[in-house]
Short mmCIF file of C-alpha atoms and ligand atoms in Angstrom, two decimals:
data_model
loop_
_atom_site.label_atom_id
_atom_site.label_comp_id
_atom_site.label_asym_id
_atom_site.label_seq_id
_atom_site.Cartn_x
_atom_site.Cartn_y
_atom_site.Cartn_z
CA MET L 311 109.62 136.56 119.27
CA THR L 312 111.05 135.20 123.03
CA CYS L 313 110.11 135.19 125.87
CA LYS L 314 112.42 135.67 129.25
CA ILE L 315 111.63 133.43 132.07
CA SER L 316 113.42 131.57 135.08
CA PHE L 317 113.42 128.08 134.81
CA ILE L 318 112.28 127.87 138.13
CA LYS L 319 108.81 129.79 136.72
CA VAL L 320 109.34 127.08 134.40
CA LEU L 321 108.85 124.65 136.24
CA LEU L 322 106.56 126.56 138.42
CA ILE L 323 103.93 126.52 135.44
CA LEU L 324 104.23 123.29 135.38
CA SER L 325 103.20 122.41 138.89
CA ILE L 326 100.13 125.18 138.29
CA ALA L 327 99.68 123.69 134.76
CA SER L 328 96.02 121.44 135.22
CA PRO L 329 93.87 120.34 132.08
CA GLY L 330 91.01 122.35 132.60
CA ILE L 331 88.37 123.87 129.84
CA LEU L 332 90.32 125.85 126.63
CA SER L 333 88.75 126.39 123.35
CA ALA L 334 90.71 125.42 120.65
CA SER L 335 90.44 129.20 118.73
CA ASP L 336 93.64 130.52 117.07
CA PHE L 337 96.32 127.89 119.30
CA PHE L 338 97.25 126.04 116.74
CA ILE L 339 98.51 127.71 113.02
CA THR L 340 98.48 126.10 110.74
CA SER L 341 98.66 129.16 108.12
CA VAL L 342 97.73 132.37 107.51
CA ASP L 343 95.08 134.46 106.26
CA THR L 344 97.07 136.95 103.66
CA THR L 345 96.62 138.67 100.33
CA LYS L 346 100.22 139.00 100.49
CA LYS L 347 102.91 136.60 98.75
CA ILE L 348 104.41 136.04 101.86
CA ALA L 349 105.52 131.91 103.02
CA ALA L 350 107.42 130.35 106.17
CA LEU L 351 109.71 128.23 105.87
CA THR L 352 110.63 126.03 108.82
CA PHE L 353 113.32 123.61 109.10
CA ASP L 354 112.37 120.00 111.47
CA ASP L 355 114.83 117.47 113.22
CA GLY L 356 117.50 119.61 114.25
CA PRO L 357 120.71 120.16 114.78
CA ASN L 358 122.31 117.93 112.51
CA ILE L 359 125.63 117.85 112.31
CA TYR L 360 125.70 117.15 108.71
CA TYR L 361 123.11 119.50 106.92
CA THR L 362 122.09 122.51 109.80
CA ARG L 363 125.30 125.28 108.37
CA LYS L 364 124.65 123.98 104.57
CA LEU L 365 121.43 125.35 104.54
CA LEU L 366 122.34 128.29 106.93
CA LYS L 367 124.25 128.90 103.81
CA ILE L 368 121.58 129.09 101.84
CA LEU L 369 119.41 131.31 103.63
CA LYS L 370 122.36 134.13 104.60
CA LYS L 371 123.32 134.41 100.57
CA ASN L 372 119.59 134.49 99.51
CA ASN L 373 118.65 137.05 102.86
CA ILE L 374 115.69 134.51 104.26
CA LYS L 375 115.32 134.31 108.19
CA ALA L 376 113.66 131.18 108.29
CA THR L 377 111.52 129.23 112.05
CA PHE L 378 114.14 125.96 113.42
CA PHE L 379 111.97 122.88 115.37
CA LEU L 380 114.83 121.90 116.73
CA ILE L 381 115.09 118.04 119.39
CA GLY L 382 115.63 118.87 122.81
CA LYS L 383 118.53 116.10 123.05
CA GLN L 384 119.74 117.51 119.23
CA ILE L 385 120.95 120.88 120.86
CA GLU L 386 122.87 119.40 123.55
CA ARG L 387 125.13 117.30 120.90
CA SER L 388 125.94 120.58 119.15
CA PRO L 389 124.33 123.79 120.94
CA GLU L 390 126.70 125.86 119.15
CA ILE L 391 124.31 125.21 116.01
CA LEU L 392 121.71 126.48 117.75
CA ILE L 393 123.00 129.57 119.00
CA GLN L 394 124.14 129.94 116.02
CA ILE L 395 120.86 129.84 113.89
CA ASP L 396 119.62 131.97 116.61
CA GLU L 397 123.11 134.50 115.69
CA GLU L 398 121.86 134.54 112.45
CA GLY L 399 118.59 136.04 113.55
CA HIS L 400 116.53 133.09 112.31
CA GLU L 401 113.88 132.09 114.68
CA THR L 402 114.06 128.55 117.48
CA GLY L 403 111.05 126.68 118.37
CA ASN L 404 109.72 123.55 120.21
CA HIS L 405 110.07 120.01 118.39
CA SER L 406 109.90 117.89 122.21
CA TYR L 407 113.29 116.24 123.83
CA ALA L 408 113.53 113.48 122.19
CA HIS L 409 111.53 112.71 118.79
CA ASP L 410 108.94 110.87 120.77
CA ARG L 411 105.30 110.62 120.10
CA LEU L 412 103.73 113.05 122.21
CA TYR L 413 100.35 112.20 121.79
CA ASN L 414 101.19 108.60 124.00
CA LEU L 415 103.78 110.15 127.11
CA SER L 416 101.74 110.21 129.92
CA GLU L 417 101.24 113.80 131.51
CA THR L 418 103.58 114.51 133.44
CA GLY L 419 106.07 112.43 130.26
CA LEU L 420 104.76 114.80 128.94
CA LYS L 421 105.05 117.49 130.89
CA GLU L 422 108.64 116.73 131.58
CA ASP L 423 109.69 116.31 128.46
CA ILE L 424 108.62 119.96 128.05
CA ALA L 425 110.89 121.63 130.72
CA LYS L 426 114.12 119.07 129.15
CA SER L 427 113.41 120.45 126.65
CA GLN L 428 112.49 124.14 127.39
CA TYR L 429 115.00 124.56 129.52
CA ILE L 430 117.89 122.94 126.93
CA PHE L 431 116.87 126.56 125.14
CA TYR L 432 117.55 128.05 128.27
CA THR L 433 120.27 127.01 128.61
CA TYR L 434 122.14 128.54 126.15
CA LEU L 435 120.32 131.35 124.25
CA ASP L 436 119.05 132.72 127.88
CA LYS L 437 115.21 132.67 126.40
CA LEU L 438 112.41 130.20 125.95
CA PRO L 439 110.78 129.59 122.46
CA VAL L 440 106.70 130.90 121.74
CA PHE L 441 106.12 127.77 118.96
CA ILE L 442 106.50 124.02 119.27
CA ARG L 443 105.90 121.42 117.22
CA PRO L 444 105.30 118.48 118.02
CA PRO L 445 106.76 115.60 116.31
CA TYR L 446 104.14 114.29 113.85
CA GLY L 447 102.35 117.39 114.15
CA LYS L 448 99.69 115.50 116.59
CA ILE L 449 99.29 115.96 120.05
CA ARG L 450 96.07 115.04 121.91
CA TRP L 451 93.54 117.07 121.35
CA HIS L 452 92.87 118.05 125.73
CA ASP L 453 96.96 118.21 125.91
CA GLN L 454 96.08 121.54 124.70
CA ASN L 455 95.83 122.28 128.31
CA ILE L 456 99.07 121.52 129.49
CA PHE L 457 100.29 123.70 126.32
CA LYS L 458 98.97 126.54 126.66
CA PRO L 459 101.09 128.21 129.42
CA TYR L 460 104.78 127.42 127.43
CA PHE L 461 103.70 128.09 124.60
CA ASP L 462 101.86 130.47 122.33
CA ASN L 463 100.72 128.13 119.48
CA ILE L 464 101.27 125.09 118.44
CA ILE L 465 102.18 125.62 114.77
CA LEU L 466 102.11 122.33 111.68
CA TRP L 467 102.26 123.56 108.08
CA THR L 468 100.14 124.30 105.45
CA ILE L 469 102.82 122.37 102.52
CA ASP L 470 104.51 119.21 103.99
CA SER L 471 107.21 119.18 101.09
CA ARG L 472 108.06 115.58 102.22
CA ASP L 473 111.18 115.92 102.25
CA TYR L 474 111.40 112.63 104.37
CA LYS L 475 111.22 110.49 101.55
CA LYS L 476 113.95 109.01 100.29
CA HIS L 477 111.84 107.49 96.79
CA LEU L 478 111.79 111.65 96.02
CA THR L 479 114.15 113.37 94.36
CA ALA L 480 115.04 116.93 94.79
CA ASP L 481 113.55 117.90 91.67
CA GLN L 482 110.03 116.01 93.01
CA ILE L 483 110.58 117.60 96.07
CA THR L 484 110.33 121.42 95.04
CA GLU L 485 107.45 120.59 92.24
CA ARG L 486 105.28 119.23 95.23
CA VAL L 487 106.05 122.27 97.59
CA VAL L 488 105.89 124.71 94.34
CA GLU L 489 102.48 123.72 93.02
CA ARG L 490 101.13 124.58 96.62
CA ILE L 491 102.94 127.32 97.47
CA HIS L 492 100.12 130.71 98.40
CA PRO L 493 100.10 133.52 99.61
CA GLY L 494 100.41 132.40 104.07
CA ALA L 495 101.43 128.79 103.64
CA ILE L 496 103.96 126.84 106.04
CA ILE L 497 106.48 124.83 104.16
CA LEU L 498 108.01 122.04 106.10
CA PHE L 499 110.79 120.34 105.63
CA HIS L 500 113.79 119.34 107.94
CA ASP L 501 117.21 119.69 107.68
CA SER L 502 118.77 116.02 108.23
CA ASN L 503 118.81 115.03 104.57
CA PRO L 504 120.64 116.02 101.69
CA ARG L 505 117.68 116.18 99.32
CA THR L 506 116.51 119.10 101.52
CA ILE L 507 119.74 121.16 100.95
CA THR L 508 119.22 120.53 96.64
CA ALA L 509 115.66 121.46 96.64
CA VAL L 510 116.09 124.63 99.28
CA PRO L 511 117.77 126.81 96.38
CA GLN L 512 115.17 125.39 93.76
CA ILE L 513 112.29 126.21 96.15
CA ILE L 514 113.37 129.74 96.91
CA ASN L 515 114.41 130.85 93.50
CA GLU L 516 111.32 129.87 91.70
CA LEU L 517 109.24 131.71 94.53
CA LYS L 518 111.66 134.58 94.43
CA SER L 519 110.26 134.53 90.64
CA GLN L 520 106.89 135.03 91.62
CA GLY L 521 107.24 137.48 93.74
CA TYR L 522 107.29 135.91 97.38
CA ARG L 523 109.59 137.26 100.51
CA PHE L 524 110.18 134.03 103.44
CA VAL L 525 109.22 135.62 107.07
CA THR L 526 109.58 133.75 110.11
CA ILE L 527 106.32 132.16 111.89
CA SER L 528 106.54 135.21 114.27
CA GLU L 529 106.29 138.38 111.40
CA LEU L 530 104.00 135.99 109.40
CA ILE L 531 101.54 136.09 112.08
CA GLU L 532 101.92 138.84 112.67
CA ALA L 533 100.87 140.23 109.16
CA GLY L 534 98.07 137.85 109.39
CA ALA L 535 94.22 139.64 109.51
CA ASN L 536 93.10 136.02 111.16
CA LYS L 537 94.94 132.29 111.61
CA ASN L 538 93.99 129.41 110.95
CA SER L 539 92.97 126.18 113.31
CA ASN L 540 93.89 123.54 113.24
CA ILE L 541 94.36 120.28 111.81
CA CYS L 542 94.78 118.53 115.69
CA GLU L 543 91.75 116.04 116.13
CA GLU L 544 91.82 113.25 118.93
CA PHE L 545 92.70 111.03 118.15
ZN1 ZN Y 1759 109.91 115.92 113.74
#
């Protein structure tokens, strides 16, 4: 699910977007209500020159489409990997420009981060992401008014694989995910460490044997009767 829009429009939206009263409703997605055995694999913090291509190979071998939440600065370093992700049919979402804590930025700083990162996607893919996953899964509650003109949803997660914890082995990451799986789950990974690359094929094999099918975030939302919201609180 993507939309084409000019950068001028990006700037225009930024200039008119101002805080107002908006309901949380379905804007924050942590999982989707469905009885179908489907789940979304999501990968944050790429493109990574060491691991993203290894992961793409695994996904291709298993005929799975996933969703990648990418950092603008990382895309600038390796735009060819973003293009490969897109060409291989995966979904791409925004994960900020520099992985700053967006809840610490000023309103202007936040708008600049969104514009800068969205423009990088537009530069290389000629389309804009409609989903964002803020770093650390957190934004200031009232800042959702700033995000809403740009994104259909803020995507969080149901199952945190904790693949970023160095003391967890690939087997432990696999166990964590397999123990917690349920229909409509969004699983959080990072394609920035070797444990993920070892754990993901194990997880795919195990969940496939349980009858699970893997879909992109757009497909998951489409399949869900209701979306659950949300885990973001003001802090
Ligand atoms: Zn991240």
